[in-house]
mmCIF file of N, CA and C in Angstrom:
data_model
loop_
_atom_site.group_PDB
_atom_site.id
_atom_site.type_symbol
_atom_site.label_atom_id
_atom_site.label_comp_id
_atom_site.label_asym_id
_atom_site.label_seq_id
_atom_site.Cartn_x
_atom_site.Cartn_y
_atom_site.Cartn_z
ATOM 1 N N UNK G 1 -19.957 15.628 -0.925
ATOM 2 C CA UNK G 1 -18.864 16.360 -1.764
ATOM 3 C C UNK G 1 -17.485 16.039 -1.440
ATOM 4 N N UNK G 2 -16.811 15.544 -2.441
ATOM 5 C CA UNK G 2 -15.448 15.063 -2.398
ATOM 6 C C UNK G 2 -14.553 16.175 -1.980
ATOM 7 N N UNK G 3 -13.885 15.958 -1.117
ATOM 8 C CA UNK G 3 -12.733 17.022 -0.641
ATOM 9 C C UNK G 3 -11.417 16.473 -0.674
ATOM 10 N N UNK G 4 -10.463 17.082 -1.401
ATOM 11 C CA UNK G 4 -8.975 16.571 -1.480
ATOM 12 C C UNK G 4 -8.136 17.471 -0.500
ATOM 13 N N UNK G 5 -7.332 16.622 0.237
ATOM 14 C CA UNK G 5 -6.172 17.508 1.053
ATOM 15 C C UNK G 5 -4.774 16.710 0.523
ATOM 16 N N UNK G 6 -3.831 17.630 0.306
ATOM 17 C CA UNK G 6 -2.454 17.319 -0.193
ATOM 18 C C UNK G 6 -1.613 17.796 0.858
ATOM 19 N N UNK G 7 -0.512 17.000 1.229
ATOM 20 C CA UNK G 7 0.684 17.422 1.965
ATOM 21 C C UNK G 7 1.467 18.134 0.964
ATOM 22 N N UNK G 8 2.346 18.955 1.796
ATOM 23 C CA UNK G 8 3.584 19.528 0.955
ATOM 24 C C UNK G 8 4.434 18.398 0.513
ATOM 25 N N UNK G 9 5.231 18.413 -0.525
ATOM 26 C CA UNK G 9 6.191 17.501 -1.004
ATOM 27 C C UNK G 9 7.254 17.583 -0.015
ATOM 28 N N UNK G 10 7.644 16.206 0.307
ATOM 29 C CA UNK G 10 8.821 16.010 1.043
ATOM 30 C C UNK G 10 9.999 15.117 0.397
ATOM 31 N N UNK G 11 11.242 15.837 0.603
ATOM 32 C CA UNK G 11 12.252 15.392 0.108
ATOM 33 C C UNK G 11 12.841 14.190 1.001
ATOM 34 N N UNK G 12 13.159 13.024 0.364
ATOM 35 C CA UNK G 12 13.723 12.023 1.062
ATOM 36 C C UNK G 12 15.023 11.519 0.348
ATOM 37 N N UNK G 13 16.068 11.247 1.323
ATOM 38 C CA UNK G 13 17.413 10.932 0.847
ATOM 39 C C UNK G 13 17.611 9.382 0.787
ATOM 40 N N UNK G 14 16.709 8.609 0.064
ATOM 41 C CA UNK G 14 16.714 7.251 -0.093
ATOM 42 C C UNK G 14 15.988 7.201 -1.530
ATOM 43 N N UNK G 15 16.473 6.119 -2.283
ATOM 44 C CA UNK G 15 15.850 5.910 -3.446
ATOM 45 C C UNK G 15 14.347 5.447 -3.585
ATOM 46 N N UNK G 16 13.792 5.889 -4.578
ATOM 47 C CA UNK G 16 12.410 5.759 -4.618
ATOM 48 C C UNK G 16 12.043 4.138 -4.370
ATOM 49 N N UNK G 17 12.720 3.315 -4.992
ATOM 50 C CA UNK G 17 12.597 1.947 -4.817
ATOM 51 C C UNK G 17 12.469 1.203 -3.329
ATOM 52 N N UNK G 18 13.641 1.935 -2.482
ATOM 53 C CA UNK G 18 13.667 1.502 -1.196
ATOM 54 C C UNK G 18 12.379 2.098 -0.230
ATOM 55 N N UNK G 19 11.978 3.141 -0.548
ATOM 56 C CA UNK G 19 10.964 3.955 0.011
ATOM 57 C C UNK G 19 9.608 3.009 -0.188
ATOM 58 N N UNK G 20 9.551 2.755 -1.718
ATOM 59 C CA UNK G 20 8.176 1.912 -1.904
ATOM 60 C C UNK G 20 8.396 0.768 -1.194
ATOM 61 N N UNK G 21 9.408 0.167 -1.227
ATOM 62 C CA UNK G 21 9.652 -1.385 -0.659
ATOM 63 C C UNK G 21 9.046 -1.206 0.812
ATOM 64 N N UNK G 22 9.574 -0.485 1.479
ATOM 65 C CA UNK G 22 9.290 -0.335 2.919
ATOM 66 C C UNK G 22 7.755 0.013 3.245
ATOM 67 N N UNK G 23 7.168 1.021 2.636
ATOM 68 C CA UNK G 23 5.915 1.588 2.709
ATOM 69 C C UNK G 23 4.856 0.716 2.330
ATOM 70 N N UNK G 24 5.189 -0.228 1.200
ATOM 71 C CA UNK G 24 4.062 -1.111 0.817
ATOM 72 C C UNK G 24 3.912 -2.406 1.489
ATOM 73 N N UNK G 25 4.714 -2.477 2.594
ATOM 74 C CA UNK G 25 4.570 -3.637 3.421
ATOM 75 C C UNK G 25 4.483 -3.234 4.982
ATOM 76 N N UNK G 26 3.017 -3.100 5.237
ATOM 77 C CA UNK G 26 2.807 -2.373 6.472
ATOM 78 C C UNK G 26 3.486 -3.147 7.800
ATOM 79 N N UNK G 27 3.944 -4.288 7.604
ATOM 80 C CA UNK G 27 4.606 -4.913 8.695
ATOM 81 C C UNK G 27 5.889 -4.252 9.071
ATOM 82 N N UNK G 28 6.273 -3.326 8.116
ATOM 83 C CA UNK G 28 7.429 -2.711 8.531
ATOM 84 C C UNK G 28 7.226 -1.606 9.427
ATOM 85 N N UNK G 29 5.984 -1.299 9.951
ATOM 86 C CA UNK G 29 5.466 -0.299 11.005
ATOM 87 C C UNK G 29 6.523 -0.673 12.213
ATOM 88 N N UNK G 30 6.723 -1.930 12.535
ATOM 89 C CA UNK G 30 7.290 -2.405 13.715
ATOM 90 C C UNK G 30 8.730 -1.564 13.842
ATOM 91 N N UNK G 31 9.388 -1.380 12.651
ATOM 92 C CA UNK G 31 10.643 -0.697 12.681
ATOM 93 C C UNK G 31 10.602 0.866 13.195
ATOM 94 N N UNK G 32 9.410 1.537 12.999
ATOM 95 C CA UNK G 32 9.242 2.893 13.098
ATOM 96 C C UNK G 32 8.211 3.203 14.253
ATOM 97 N N UNK G 33 7.708 2.098 14.876
ATOM 98 C CA UNK G 33 6.669 2.373 15.868
ATOM 99 C C UNK G 33 7.024 3.228 17.070
ATOM 100 N N UNK G 34 8.378 3.127 17.358
ATOM 101 C CA UNK G 34 8.920 3.861 18.599
ATOM 102 C C UNK G 34 9.032 5.320 18.373
ATOM 103 N N UNK G 35 8.797 5.788 17.089
ATOM 104 C CA UNK G 35 8.721 7.245 16.733
ATOM 105 C C UNK G 35 7.496 7.961 16.723
ATOM 106 N N UNK G 36 6.324 7.040 16.807
ATOM 107 C CA UNK G 36 5.101 7.604 16.896
ATOM 108 C C UNK G 36 4.793 8.214 18.310
ATOM 109 N N UNK G 37 4.076 9.366 18.215
ATOM 110 C CA UNK G 37 3.776 10.015 19.582
ATOM 111 C C UNK G 37 2.811 9.058 20.411
ATOM 112 N N UNK G 38 3.089 8.466 21.496
ATOM 113 C CA UNK G 38 2.318 7.663 22.255
ATOM 114 C C UNK G 38 1.082 8.181 22.701
ATOM 115 N N UNK G 39 1.187 9.609 23.113
ATOM 116 C CA UNK G 39 -0.022 10.316 23.712
ATOM 117 C C UNK G 39 -1.188 10.313 22.722
ATOM 118 N N UNK G 40 -0.865 10.348 21.405
ATOM 119 C CA UNK G 40 -1.817 10.593 20.386
ATOM 120 C C UNK G 40 -2.409 9.246 19.785
ATOM 121 N N UNK G 41 -1.514 8.185 19.866
ATOM 122 C CA UNK G 41 -1.886 6.992 19.183
ATOM 123 C C UNK G 41 -1.833 5.839 19.974
ATOM 124 N N UNK G 42 -2.864 4.914 20.000
ATOM 125 C CA UNK G 42 -2.892 3.952 20.972
ATOM 126 C C UNK G 42 -3.410 2.686 20.194
ATOM 127 N N UNK G 43 -3.174 1.589 20.871
ATOM 128 C CA UNK G 43 -3.654 0.413 20.276
ATOM 129 C C UNK G 43 -3.276 0.160 18.775
ATOM 130 N N UNK G 44 -1.885 0.368 18.462
ATOM 131 C CA UNK G 44 -1.457 0.003 17.169
ATOM 132 C C UNK G 44 -1.421 -1.389 16.593
ATOM 133 N N UNK G 45 -1.969 -1.689 15.608
ATOM 134 C CA UNK G 45 -2.168 -3.005 15.016
ATOM 135 C C UNK G 45 -1.841 -3.148 13.576
ATOM 136 N N UNK G 46 -0.989 -4.081 13.034
ATOM 137 C CA UNK G 46 -0.884 -4.002 11.749
ATOM 138 C C UNK G 46 -0.352 -5.350 11.302
ATOM 139 N N UNK G 47 -0.505 -5.577 9.960
ATOM 140 C CA UNK G 47 0.074 -6.809 9.182
ATOM 141 C C UNK G 47 0.519 -6.169 7.809
ATOM 142 N N UNK G 48 0.760 -7.061 6.780
ATOM 143 C CA UNK G 48 1.270 -6.603 5.513
ATOM 144 C C UNK G 48 0.387 -5.538 4.814
ATOM 145 N N UNK G 49 -0.969 -5.739 5.006
ATOM 146 C CA UNK G 49 -1.889 -4.890 4.054
ATOM 147 C C UNK G 49 -2.758 -4.039 5.047
ATOM 148 N N UNK G 50 -2.546 -4.036 6.097
ATOM 149 C CA UNK G 50 -3.584 -3.093 7.054
ATOM 150 C C UNK G 50 -3.098 -2.511 8.240
ATOM 151 N N UNK G 51 -3.371 -1.337 8.614
ATOM 152 C CA UNK G 51 -3.035 -0.727 9.973
ATOM 153 C C UNK G 51 -4.258 -0.257 10.688
ATOM 154 N N UNK G 52 -4.346 -0.337 11.882
ATOM 155 C CA UNK G 52 -5.392 -0.010 12.727
ATOM 156 C C UNK G 52 -4.683 0.668 13.999
ATOM 157 N N UNK G 53 -5.376 1.785 14.316
ATOM 158 C CA UNK G 53 -4.857 2.589 15.387
ATOM 159 C C UNK G 53 -5.942 3.472 16.146
ATOM 160 N N UNK G 54 -5.866 3.736 17.307
ATOM 161 C CA UNK G 54 -6.818 4.666 17.939
ATOM 162 C C UNK G 54 -6.225 5.841 18.084
ATOM 163 N N UNK G 55 -6.714 6.919 17.546
ATOM 164 C CA UNK G 55 -6.213 8.238 17.552
ATOM 165 C C UNK G 55 -7.028 9.237 18.289
ATOM 166 N N UNK G 56 -6.630 9.887 19.123
ATOM 167 C CA UNK G 56 -7.219 10.817 19.996
ATOM 168 C C UNK G 56 -7.367 12.021 19.196
ATOM 169 N N UNK G 57 -8.494 12.867 19.364
ATOM 170 C CA UNK G 57 -9.836 12.417 19.874
ATOM 171 C C UNK G 57 -10.755 11.753 18.921
ATOM 172 N N UNK G 58 -10.125 11.380 17.838
ATOM 173 C CA UNK G 58 -10.980 10.877 16.687
ATOM 174 C C UNK G 58 -11.622 9.356 16.938
ATOM 175 N N UNK G 59 -10.936 8.492 17.544
ATOM 176 C CA UNK G 59 -11.534 7.199 17.685
ATOM 177 C C UNK G 59 -10.471 6.268 16.891
ATOM 178 N N UNK G 60 -11.080 5.009 16.748
ATOM 179 C CA UNK G 60 -10.453 3.887 15.927
ATOM 180 C C UNK G 60 -10.452 4.040 14.414
ATOM 181 N N UNK G 61 -9.274 3.894 13.702
ATOM 182 C CA UNK G 61 -9.309 4.042 12.393
ATOM 183 C C UNK G 61 -8.474 2.807 11.821
ATOM 184 N N UNK G 62 -8.996 2.212 10.903
ATOM 185 C CA UNK G 62 -8.426 1.132 10.129
ATOM 186 C C UNK G 62 -8.432 1.109 8.649
ATOM 187 N N UNK G 63 -7.222 1.118 8.105
ATOM 188 C CA UNK G 63 -6.955 1.327 6.531
ATOM 189 C C UNK G 63 -6.366 0.153 6.164
ATOM 190 N N UNK G 64 -6.736 -0.281 4.884
ATOM 191 C CA UNK G 64 -6.252 -1.253 4.049
ATOM 192 C C UNK G 64 -5.664 -0.761 2.852
ATOM 193 N N UNK G 65 -4.483 -1.469 2.458
ATOM 194 C CA UNK G 65 -4.069 -1.218 1.063
ATOM 195 C C UNK G 65 -4.842 -1.819 -0.019
ATOM 196 N N UNK G 66 -5.310 -1.047 -0.850
ATOM 197 C CA UNK G 66 -6.145 -1.426 -2.002
ATOM 198 C C UNK G 66 -5.604 -1.572 -3.225
ATOM 199 N N UNK G 67 -4.320 -0.959 -3.321
ATOM 200 C CA UNK G 67 -3.614 -0.877 -4.759
ATOM 201 C C UNK G 67 -2.266 -0.520 -4.420
ATOM 202 N N UNK G 68 -1.259 -1.316 -5.089
ATOM 203 C CA UNK G 68 0.113 -0.951 -5.125
ATOM 204 C C UNK G 68 0.608 -0.769 -6.528
ATOM 205 N N UNK G 69 1.305 0.338 -6.766
ATOM 206 C CA UNK G 69 1.697 0.544 -8.158
ATOM 207 C C UNK G 69 3.200 0.728 -8.017
ATOM 208 N N UNK G 70 3.975 -0.261 -8.062
ATOM 209 C CA UNK G 70 5.417 -0.254 -7.889
ATOM 210 C C UNK G 70 6.052 0.497 -8.996
ATOM 211 N N UNK G 71 7.008 1.520 -8.523
ATOM 212 C CA UNK G 71 7.541 1.774 -7.293
ATOM 213 C C UNK G 71 7.029 3.253 -7.060
ATOM 214 N N UNK G 72 5.711 3.622 -7.583
ATOM 215 C CA UNK G 72 5.529 5.125 -7.379
ATOM 216 C C UNK G 72 4.137 5.448 -6.382
ATOM 217 N N UNK G 73 3.385 4.281 -6.195
ATOM 218 C CA UNK G 73 2.071 4.845 -5.391
ATOM 219 C C UNK G 73 1.575 3.464 -4.658
ATOM 220 N N UNK G 74 1.158 3.991 -3.466
ATOM 221 C CA UNK G 74 0.348 2.886 -2.633
ATOM 222 C C UNK G 74 -0.937 3.656 -2.155
ATOM 223 N N UNK G 75 -2.104 3.135 -2.518
ATOM 224 C CA UNK G 75 -3.421 3.432 -2.170
ATOM 225 C C UNK G 75 -4.132 2.803 -1.047
ATOM 226 N N UNK G 76 -4.586 3.590 -0.053
ATOM 227 C CA UNK G 76 -5.256 2.951 0.995
ATOM 228 C C UNK G 76 -6.878 3.339 1.073
ATOM 229 N N UNK G 77 -7.668 2.571 1.777
ATOM 230 C CA UNK G 77 -9.014 2.904 1.979
ATOM 231 C C UNK G 77 -9.331 2.557 3.300
ATOM 232 N N UNK G 78 -10.183 3.399 3.986
ATOM 233 C CA UNK G 78 -10.522 3.208 5.385
ATOM 234 C C UNK G 78 -11.692 2.045 5.383
ATOM 235 N N UNK G 79 -11.424 1.127 6.328
ATOM 236 C CA UNK G 79 -12.330 0.049 6.581
ATOM 237 C C UNK G 79 -13.206 0.505 7.907
ATOM 238 N N UNK G 80 -12.687 1.149 8.778
ATOM 239 C CA UNK G 80 -13.254 1.701 9.990
ATOM 240 C C UNK G 80 -12.758 3.058 10.196
ATOM 241 N N UNK G 81 -13.564 4.112 10.317
ATOM 242 C CA UNK G 81 -13.002 5.470 10.531
ATOM 243 C C UNK G 81 -14.415 6.459 10.765
ATOM 244 N N UNK G 82 -14.291 7.310 11.631
ATOM 245 C CA UNK G 82 -15.551 8.224 11.932
ATOM 246 C C UNK G 82 -15.790 9.026 10.552
ATOM 247 N N UNK G 83 -14.737 9.130 9.727
ATOM 248 C CA UNK G 83 -14.829 9.934 8.243
ATOM 249 C C UNK G 83 -14.217 8.991 7.349
ATOM 250 N N UNK G 84 -14.988 8.318 6.466
ATOM 251 C CA UNK G 84 -14.341 7.449 5.551
ATOM 252 C C UNK G 84 -13.506 8.326 4.523
ATOM 253 N N UNK G 85 -12.359 7.816 4.191
ATOM 254 C CA UNK G 85 -11.380 8.614 3.264
ATOM 255 C C UNK G 85 -10.534 7.498 2.601
ATOM 256 N N UNK G 86 -9.881 8.059 1.431
ATOM 257 C CA UNK G 86 -8.761 7.305 0.757
ATOM 258 C C UNK G 86 -7.414 8.000 0.888
ATOM 259 N N UNK G 87 -6.422 7.302 0.915
ATOM 260 C CA UNK G 87 -4.993 8.072 1.198
ATOM 261 C C UNK G 87 -4.095 7.365 0.147
ATOM 262 N N UNK G 88 -3.499 8.342 -0.590
ATOM 263 C CA UNK G 88 -2.602 7.926 -1.526
ATOM 264 C C UNK G 88 -1.112 8.332 -0.884
ATOM 265 N N UNK G 89 -0.065 7.527 -1.251
ATOM 266 C CA UNK G 89 1.212 7.943 -1.021
ATOM 267 C C UNK G 89 2.039 7.816 -2.287
ATOM 268 N N UNK G 90 2.446 9.024 -2.785
ATOM 269 C CA UNK G 90 3.027 8.949 -4.114
ATOM 270 C C UNK G 90 4.462 9.228 -4.008
ATOM 271 N N UNK G 91 5.355 8.482 -4.653
ATOM 272 C CA UNK G 91 6.735 8.568 -4.572
ATOM 273 C C UNK G 91 7.288 8.901 -6.088
ATOM 274 N N UNK G 92 8.283 9.814 -6.162
ATOM 275 C CA UNK G 92 8.823 9.941 -7.525
ATOM 276 C C UNK G 92 10.496 10.102 -7.139
ATOM 277 N N UNK G 93 11.160 9.542 -8.352
ATOM 278 C CA UNK G 93 12.618 9.609 -8.114
ATOM 279 C C UNK G 93 13.167 11.033 -8.328
ATOM 280 N N UNK G 94 14.078 11.420 -7.629
ATOM 281 C CA UNK G 94 14.759 12.729 -7.932
ATOM 282 C C UNK G 94 16.132 12.541 -8.534
ATOM 283 N N UNK G 95 16.789 11.545 -7.895
ATOM 284 C CA UNK G 95 18.192 11.059 -8.293
ATOM 285 C C UNK G 95 18.208 9.624 -8.137
ATOM 286 N N UNK G 96 19.459 8.860 -8.280
ATOM 287 C CA UNK G 96 19.524 7.537 -7.941
ATOM 288 C C UNK G 96 19.413 7.213 -6.425
ATOM 289 N N UNK G 97 19.698 8.424 -5.605
ATOM 290 C CA UNK G 97 19.809 8.001 -4.286
ATOM 291 C C UNK G 97 18.760 8.885 -3.671
ATOM 292 N N UNK G 98 17.880 9.524 -4.331
ATOM 293 C CA UNK G 98 16.875 10.429 -3.454
ATOM 294 C C UNK G 98 15.545 10.448 -4.237
ATOM 295 N N UNK G 99 14.535 10.673 -3.385
ATOM 296 C CA UNK G 99 13.201 10.612 -3.898
ATOM 297 C C UNK G 99 12.254 11.814 -3.335
ATOM 298 N N UNK G 100 11.153 12.116 -3.922
ATOM 299 C CA UNK G 100 10.221 12.920 -3.006
ATOM 300 C C UNK G 100 8.910 12.181 -2.969
ATOM 301 N N UNK G 101 8.173 12.672 -1.988
ATOM 302 C CA UNK G 101 6.891 11.931 -1.665
ATOM 303 C C UNK G 101 5.850 13.070 -1.424
ATOM 304 N N UNK G 102 4.704 12.831 -1.656
ATOM 305 C CA UNK G 102 3.381 13.569 -1.438
ATOM 306 C C UNK G 102 2.322 12.785 -0.832
ATOM 307 N N UNK G 103 1.544 13.153 0.080
ATOM 308 C CA UNK G 103 0.438 12.263 0.442
ATOM 309 C C UNK G 103 -1.000 13.103 0.127
ATOM 310 N N UNK G 104 -1.799 12.344 -0.184
ATOM 311 C CA UNK G 104 -3.180 12.880 -0.608
ATOM 312 C C UNK G 104 -4.323 12.077 -0.001
ATOM 313 N N UNK G 105 -5.239 12.943 0.609
ATOM 314 C CA UNK G 105 -6.485 12.299 1.209
ATOM 315 C C UNK G 105 -7.611 12.803 0.413
ATOM 316 N N UNK G 106 -8.515 11.832 0.098
ATOM 317 C CA UNK G 106 -9.932 12.309 -0.583
ATOM 318 C C UNK G 106 -10.802 11.623 0.365
ATOM 319 N N UNK G 107 -11.838 12.559 0.817
ATOM 320 C CA UNK G 107 -12.834 12.270 1.703
ATOM 321 C C UNK G 107 -14.275 12.882 1.260
ATOM 322 N N UNK G 108 -15.268 12.134 1.430
ATOM 323 C CA UNK G 108 -16.568 12.651 1.055
ATOM 324 C C UNK G 108 -17.110 13.218 2.309
ATOM 325 N N UNK G 109 -17.132 14.621 2.233
ATOM 326 C CA UNK G 109 -17.544 15.342 3.519
ATOM 327 C C UNK G 109 -18.714 16.180 3.150
ATOM 328 N N UNK G 110 -19.716 16.223 4.036
ATOM 329 C CA UNK G 110 -20.899 17.149 3.791
ATOM 330 C C UNK G 110 -20.209 18.432 4.563
ATOM 331 N N UNK G 111 -20.864 19.580 4.231
ATOM 332 C CA UNK G 111 -20.230 20.964 4.531
ATOM 333 C C UNK G 111 -20.126 21.202 6.077
ATOM 334 N N UNK G 112 -21.011 20.593 6.895
ATOM 335 C CA UNK G 112 -20.946 20.734 8.178
ATOM 336 C C UNK G 112 -19.758 19.743 8.920
ATOM 337 N N UNK G 113 -19.549 18.652 8.520
ATOM 338 C CA UNK G 113 -18.445 17.921 8.764
ATOM 339 C C UNK G 113 -17.116 18.238 8.361
ATOM 340 N N UNK G 114 -17.043 18.876 7.010
ATOM 341 C CA UNK G 114 -15.946 19.542 6.493
ATOM 342 C C UNK G 114 -15.314 20.694 7.308
ATOM 343 N N UNK G 115 -16.272 21.352 7.923
ATOM 344 C CA UNK G 115 -15.828 22.605 8.644
ATOM 345 C C UNK G 115 -15.161 22.026 10.031
ATOM 346 N N UNK G 116 -15.624 20.860 10.412
ATOM 347 C CA UNK G 116 -14.903 20.575 11.660
ATOM 348 C C UNK G 116 -13.624 19.724 11.460
ATOM 349 N N UNK G 117 -13.491 19.079 10.319
ATOM 350 C CA UNK G 117 -12.488 18.114 10.254
ATOM 351 C C UNK G 117 -11.450 18.817 9.214
ATOM 352 N N UNK G 118 -11.645 19.828 8.462
ATOM 353 C CA UNK G 118 -10.552 20.075 7.543
ATOM 354 C C UNK G 118 -9.168 20.569 8.211
ATOM 355 N N UNK G 119 -9.257 21.302 9.292
ATOM 356 C CA UNK G 119 -7.998 21.570 9.850
ATOM 357 C C UNK G 119 -7.352 20.345 10.500
ATOM 358 N N UNK G 120 -7.919 19.530 11.047
ATOM 359 C CA UNK G 120 -7.088 18.324 11.832
ATOM 360 C C UNK G 120 -6.876 17.419 10.756
ATOM 361 N N UNK G 121 -7.460 17.230 9.607
ATOM 362 C CA UNK G 121 -7.106 16.476 8.689
ATOM 363 C C UNK G 121 -5.828 16.908 8.014
ATOM 364 N N UNK G 122 -5.864 18.140 7.697
ATOM 365 C CA UNK G 122 -4.587 18.692 7.089
ATOM 366 C C UNK G 122 -3.347 18.759 7.735
ATOM 367 N N UNK G 123 -3.572 19.070 9.193
ATOM 368 C CA UNK G 123 -2.480 18.894 10.084
ATOM 369 C C UNK G 123 -1.986 17.535 10.128
ATOM 370 N N UNK G 124 -2.826 16.742 10.290
ATOM 371 C CA UNK G 124 -2.557 15.275 10.475
ATOM 372 C C UNK G 124 -1.866 14.583 9.289
ATOM 373 N N UNK G 125 -2.148 15.105 8.084
ATOM 374 C CA UNK G 125 -1.449 14.728 6.873
ATOM 375 C C UNK G 125 -0.155 15.133 6.798
ATOM 376 N N UNK G 126 0.008 16.432 7.069
ATOM 377 C CA UNK G 126 1.486 16.888 7.319
ATOM 378 C C UNK G 126 2.381 16.069 8.316
ATOM 379 N N UNK G 127 1.712 15.953 9.510
ATOM 380 C CA UNK G 127 2.569 15.215 10.433
ATOM 381 C C UNK G 127 2.757 13.738 10.069
ATOM 382 N N UNK G 128 1.852 13.196 9.264
ATOM 383 C CA UNK G 128 2.277 11.752 8.732
ATOM 384 C C UNK G 128 3.373 11.744 7.666
ATOM 385 N N UNK G 129 3.278 13.019 6.781
ATOM 386 C CA UNK G 129 4.338 13.197 5.696
ATOM 387 C C UNK G 129 5.767 13.454 6.301
ATOM 388 N N UNK G 130 5.563 14.174 7.552
ATOM 389 C CA UNK G 130 6.881 14.471 8.358
ATOM 390 C C UNK G 130 7.527 13.151 8.854
ATOM 391 N N UNK G 131 6.647 12.421 9.585
ATOM 392 C CA UNK G 131 7.080 11.053 10.080
ATOM 393 C C UNK G 131 7.591 10.011 8.892
ATOM 394 N N UNK G 132 6.768 10.061 7.852
ATOM 395 C CA UNK G 132 7.506 9.302 6.630
ATOM 396 C C UNK G 132 8.788 9.818 6.088
ATOM 397 N N UNK G 133 8.937 11.064 6.049
ATOM 398 C CA UNK G 133 10.138 11.510 5.511
ATOM 399 C C UNK G 133 11.318 11.305 6.518
ATOM 400 N N UNK G 134 10.964 11.110 7.798
ATOM 401 C CA UNK G 134 12.138 11.027 8.810
ATOM 402 C C UNK G 134 12.598 9.568 8.966
ATOM 403 N N UNK G 135 11.933 8.601 8.366
ATOM 404 C CA UNK G 135 12.215 7.042 8.411
ATOM 405 C C UNK G 135 13.539 6.858 7.702
ATOM 406 N N UNK G 136 14.323 6.063 8.381
ATOM 407 C CA UNK G 136 15.476 5.486 7.649
ATOM 408 C C UNK G 136 15.339 4.266 6.930
ATOM 409 N N UNK G 137 15.155 4.420 5.470
ATOM 410 C CA UNK G 137 14.748 3.487 4.591
ATOM 411 C C UNK G 137 15.834 2.388 4.204
ATOM 412 N N UNK G 138 16.442 1.991 5.207
ATOM 413 C CA UNK G 138 17.598 0.988 5.031
ATOM 414 C C UNK G 138 17.051 -0.557 4.893
#
């Protein structure tokens, strides 16, 4: 059963194009890695198209960018994860100097697994959205 989780919409004080340019190249993670909570995240590895991380208590998660729709959407798919899912980052312009962002996860979850992972997935999605909204997209 496909289950969809959406973050609340985040306002970003940078133009859509700058946000897209930074997030669509995962090698830019090096610029924000110091803002990630070390106690929750370990063994962070990334290149232009993929990111891999150990997340307590979940385990290793590796995601690849499978589609880029400049300047409005980046789609990821898990390559390695206890729960396979897709992640979308959507960006829309608000003004010439600001934009808004929403994250969406779609996962194929059976009812038992859904009961265990719904809350952590929702909370994790909001934390990722908070972190992405706090980045300096210069």
